[in-house]
PDB file of C-alpha atoms in Angstrom:
ATOM      1  CA  MET A1306      89.211 107.929 110.840  1.00 89.00           C
ATOM      2  CA  ILE A1307      90.010 105.775 107.809  1.00 91.00           C
ATOM      3  CA  LYS A1308      88.154 108.181 105.540  1.00 95.00           C
ATOM      4  CA  VAL A1309      90.248 111.125 106.699  1.00 95.00           C
ATOM      5  CA  LEU A1310      93.482 109.169 106.384  1.00 96.00           C
ATOM      6  CA  TYR A1311      92.523 107.982 102.903  1.00 96.00           C
ATOM      7  CA  TYR A1312      91.570 111.500 101.837  1.00 96.00           C
ATOM      8  CA  HIS A1313      94.861 113.005 102.971  1.00 96.00           C
ATOM      9  CA  TYR A1314      96.930 110.181 101.496  1.00 95.00           C
ATOM     10  CA  TYR A1315      95.026 110.789  98.253  1.00 95.00           C
ATOM     11  CA  LEU A1316      95.775 114.540  98.397  1.00 94.00           C
ATOM     12  CA  PHE A1317      99.448 113.816  98.977  1.00 94.00           C
ATOM     13  CA  TYR A1318      99.694 111.647  95.876  1.00 91.00           C
ATOM     14  CA  LYS A1319      97.452 113.915  93.806  1.00 92.00           C
ATOM     15  CA  LYS A1320      98.861 117.349  94.629  1.00 89.00           C
ATOM     16  CA  ILE A1321     102.346 116.887  96.013  1.00 90.00           C
ATOM     17  CA  LEU A1322     103.701 113.925  94.061  1.00 85.00           C
ATOM     18  CA  LYS A1323     101.339 114.512  91.119  1.00 87.00           C
ATOM     19  CA  ASP A1324     100.892 110.803  90.445  1.00 84.00           C
ATOM     20  CA  ASN A1325      98.565 109.635  87.679  1.00 87.00           C
ATOM     21  CA  GLU A1326      96.884 107.014  89.930  1.00 89.00           C
ATOM     22  CA  PRO A1327      96.509 108.637  93.370  1.00 91.00           C
ATOM     23  CA  HIS A1328      93.504 106.502  94.364  1.00 90.00           C
ATOM     24  CA  MET A1329      95.432 103.250  94.100  1.00 91.00           C
ATOM     25  CA  LEU A1330      98.525 104.594  95.829  1.00 93.00           C
ATOM     26  CA  ALA A1331      96.420 106.022  98.654  1.00 93.00           C
ATOM     27  CA  THR A1332      94.798 102.613  99.080  1.00 94.00           C
ATOM     28  CA  LEU A1333      98.152 100.821  99.123  1.00 94.00           C
ATOM     29  CA  VAL A1334      99.719 103.215 101.623  1.00 94.00           C
ATOM     30  CA  LEU A1335      96.661 103.149 103.876  1.00 95.00           C
ATOM     31  CA  ALA A1336      96.696  99.339 103.812  1.00 96.00           C
ATOM     32  CA  PHE A1337     100.428  99.354 104.565  1.00 95.00           C
ATOM     33  CA  SER A1338     100.002 101.749 107.495  1.00 96.00           C
ATOM     34  CA  LEU A1339      97.081  99.819 108.943  1.00 96.00           C
ATOM     35  CA  SER A1340      98.875  96.500 108.496  1.00 96.00           C
ATOM     36  CA  LEU A1341     101.904  97.825 110.383  1.00 96.00           C
ATOM     37  CA  LEU A1342      99.620  98.925 113.213  1.00 96.00           C
ATOM     38  CA  ILE A1343      97.916  95.514 113.345  1.00 96.00           C
ATOM     39  CA  ILE A1344     101.238  93.668 113.138  1.00 96.00           C
ATOM     40  CA  ALA A1345     102.678  95.789 115.958  1.00 95.00           C
ATOM     41  CA  ILE A1346      99.720  95.057 118.223  1.00 95.00           C
ATOM     42  CA  ILE A1347      99.747  91.336 117.447  1.00 95.00           C
ATOM     43  CA  GLU A1348     103.504  91.006 117.908  1.00 95.00           C
ATOM     44  CA  VAL A1349     103.582  92.814 121.237  1.00 94.00           C
ATOM     45  CA  VAL A1350     100.674  90.746 122.560  1.00 95.00           C
ATOM     46  CA  LEU A1351     102.176  87.464 121.293  1.00 94.00           C
ATOM     47  CA  ALA A1352     105.595  88.314 122.719  1.00 93.00           C
ATOM     48  CA  ASN A1353     104.223  89.297 126.125  1.00 93.00           C
ATOM     49  CA  LEU A1354     101.716  86.484 126.555  1.00 94.00           C
ATOM     50  CA  PHE A1355     103.174  83.525 124.664  1.00 94.00           C
ATOM     51  CA  ASN A1356     106.835  84.355 123.949  1.00 92.00           C
ATOM     52  CA  LEU A1357     106.133  84.087 120.229  1.00 92.00           C
ATOM     53  CA  THR A1358     106.530  86.365 117.238  1.00 91.00           C
ATOM     54  CA  LEU A1359     104.999  86.529 113.783  1.00 92.00           C
ATOM     55  CA  GLY A1360     106.930  85.134 110.847  1.00 91.00           C
ATOM     56  CA  HIS A1361     107.569  86.971 107.616  1.00 94.00           C
ATOM     57  CA  TYR A1362     104.833  85.119 105.776  1.00 97.00           C
ATOM     58  CA  GLU A1363     102.244  85.942 108.415  1.00 96.00           C
ATOM     59  CA  MET A1364     103.166  89.625 108.225  1.00 95.00           C
ATOM     60  CA  LEU A1365     102.977  89.554 104.444  1.00 96.00           C
ATOM     61  CA  ALA A1366      99.602  87.805 104.625  1.00 97.00           C
ATOM     62  CA  ILE A1367      98.228  90.519 106.912  1.00 96.00           C
ATOM     63  CA  ASN A1368      99.450  93.199 104.518  1.00 96.00           C
ATOM     64  CA  LEU A1369      98.037  91.480 101.422  1.00 97.00           C
ATOM     65  CA  MET A1370      94.740  90.808 103.173  1.00 97.00           C
ATOM     66  CA  LEU A1371      94.355  94.475 104.071  1.00 96.00           C
ATOM     67  CA  ILE A1372      95.242  95.549 100.537  1.00 95.00           C
ATOM     68  CA  GLY A1373      92.550  93.225  99.230  1.00 96.00           C
ATOM     69  CA  VAL A1374      89.940  94.364 101.748  1.00 96.00           C
ATOM     70  CA  LEU A1375      90.581  98.054 101.129  1.00 95.00           C
ATOM     71  CA  TYR A1376      90.652  97.558  97.378  1.00 94.00           C
ATOM     72  CA  LEU A1377      87.322  95.732  97.429  1.00 95.00           C
ATOM     73  CA  THR A1378      85.662  98.160  99.841  1.00 94.00           C
ATOM     74  CA  LEU A1379      87.021 101.410  98.417  1.00 92.00           C
ATOM     75  CA  HIS A1380      87.531 100.891  94.688  1.00 86.00           C
ATOM     76  CA  ARG A1381      85.032  98.251  93.693  1.00 88.00           C
ATOM     77  CA  THR A1382      82.206 100.035  95.508  1.00 91.00           C
ATOM     78  CA  GLY A1383      83.190 103.551  94.424  1.00 90.00           C
ATOM     79  CA  LYS A1384      83.657 104.743  98.010  1.00 94.00           C
ATOM     80  CA  ALA A1385      87.097 106.107  97.202  1.00 92.00           C
ATOM     81  CA  LYS A1386      85.630 108.787  94.952  1.00 93.00           C
ATOM     82  CA  GLU A1387      82.869 109.471  97.481  1.00 95.00           C
ATOM     83  CA  ILE A1388      85.467 110.039 100.185  1.00 94.00           C
ATOM     84  CA  VAL A1389      87.375 112.497  97.988  1.00 93.00           C
ATOM     85  CA  ASN A1390      84.161 114.381  97.166  1.00 95.00           C
ATOM     86  CA  GLU A1391      83.165 114.361 100.847  1.00 95.00           C
ATOM     87  CA  LYS A1392      86.517 115.875 101.991  1.00 95.00           C
ATOM     88  CA  PRO A1393      86.402 114.525 105.563  1.00 95.00           C
ATOM     89  CA  LEU A1394      88.406 116.262 108.289  1.00 95.00           C
ATOM     90  CA  PHE A1395      89.244 115.708 111.939  1.00 94.00           C
ATOM     91  CA  PHE A1396      87.510 118.343 114.089  1.00 93.00           C
ATOM     92  CA  LYS A1397      86.668 120.288 110.895  1.00 93.00           C
ATOM     93  CA  SER A1398      90.260 121.473 110.710  1.00 94.00           C
ATOM     94  CA  PRO A1399      92.545 120.869 107.721  1.00 94.00           C
ATOM     95  CA  LEU A1400      95.638 121.546 109.823  1.00 95.00           C
ATOM     96  CA  ILE A1401      94.728 119.059 112.554  1.00 96.00           C
ATOM     97  CA  SER A1402      93.770 116.497 109.913  1.00 95.00           C
ATOM     98  CA  LYS A1403      97.115 116.828 108.144  1.00 95.00           C
ATOM     99  CA  LEU A1404      98.986 116.639 111.440  1.00 96.00           C
ATOM    100  CA  ILE A1405      97.140 113.515 112.617  1.00 96.00           C
ATOM    101  CA  THR A1406      97.605 111.868 109.215  1.00 95.00           C
ATOM    102  CA  PHE A1407     101.324 112.632 109.219  1.00 96.00           C
ATOM    103  CA  LEU A1408     101.730 111.404 112.797  1.00 96.00           C
ATOM    104  CA  PHE A1409      99.786 108.219 112.062  1.00 96.00           C
ATOM    105  CA  PHE A1410     101.979 107.459 109.060  1.00 96.00           C
ATOM    106  CA  ALA A1411     105.189 108.344 110.924  1.00 96.00           C
ATOM    107  CA  ILE A1412     104.309 106.271 113.995  1.00 95.00           C
ATOM    108  CA  THR A1413     103.180 103.208 112.069  1.00 95.00           C
ATOM    109  CA  SER A1414     106.158 103.392 109.710  1.00 95.00           C
ATOM    110  CA  SER A1415     108.543 103.769 112.631  1.00 95.00           C
ATOM    111  CA  TYR A1416     107.562 100.258 113.725  1.00 93.00           C
ATOM    112  CA  LEU A1417     109.780  99.012 110.897  1.00 91.00           C
ATOM    113  CA  PHE A1418     112.763 100.374 112.847  1.00 93.00           C
ATOM    114  CA  TRP A1419     111.950  99.847 116.524  1.00 92.00           C
ATOM    115  CA  GLY A1420     109.553  96.895 116.324  1.00 91.00           C
ATOM    116  CA  SER A1421     112.074  94.096 116.030  1.00 89.00           C
ATOM    117  CA  ILE A1422     114.226  95.606 118.779  1.00 91.00           C
ATOM    118  CA  TYR A1423     111.276  95.980 121.144  1.00 92.00           C
ATOM    119  CA  VAL A1424     109.906  92.495 120.515  1.00 92.00           C
ATOM    120  CA  GLY A1425     113.434  91.074 120.716  1.00 90.00           C
ATOM    121  CA  ASN A1426     113.871  92.689 124.125  1.00 92.00           C
ATOM    122  CA  ILE A1427     110.565  91.207 125.316  1.00 91.00           C
ATOM    123  CA  LEU A1428     111.621  87.748 124.107  1.00 90.00           C
ATOM    124  CA  GLY A1429     115.158  88.137 125.442  1.00 88.00           C
ATOM    125  CA  THR A1430     116.772  87.587 122.053  1.00 81.00           C
ATOM    126  CA  ARG A1431     118.488  90.991 121.935  1.00 69.00           C
TER     127      ARG A1431
END
């Protein structure tokens, strides 16, 4: 799944935005999306089970850790270029792959808007 997401993020920055460093931007956006997913899961579990929430520094640490991990695993090993040459797809369909990638990005990014409200409602602070 990560390969397909990376590939389509790369295509977006390469062909649509025509950036001069699409590999790095794809890595950063993939790390951001994955970190939002992980933060959402952790926050909902912490709020439901322990009436706690993550602080800003913990969220930032998760994001920076994922950036570092993806940078080391994709760029330092050369897997980023292998993924682009491989052209992975979901169900061998470019349309489904683009749709899933867009939905994944939209859903994880939407946590920035509804996450604090949802967790606040669980904790009773809203």
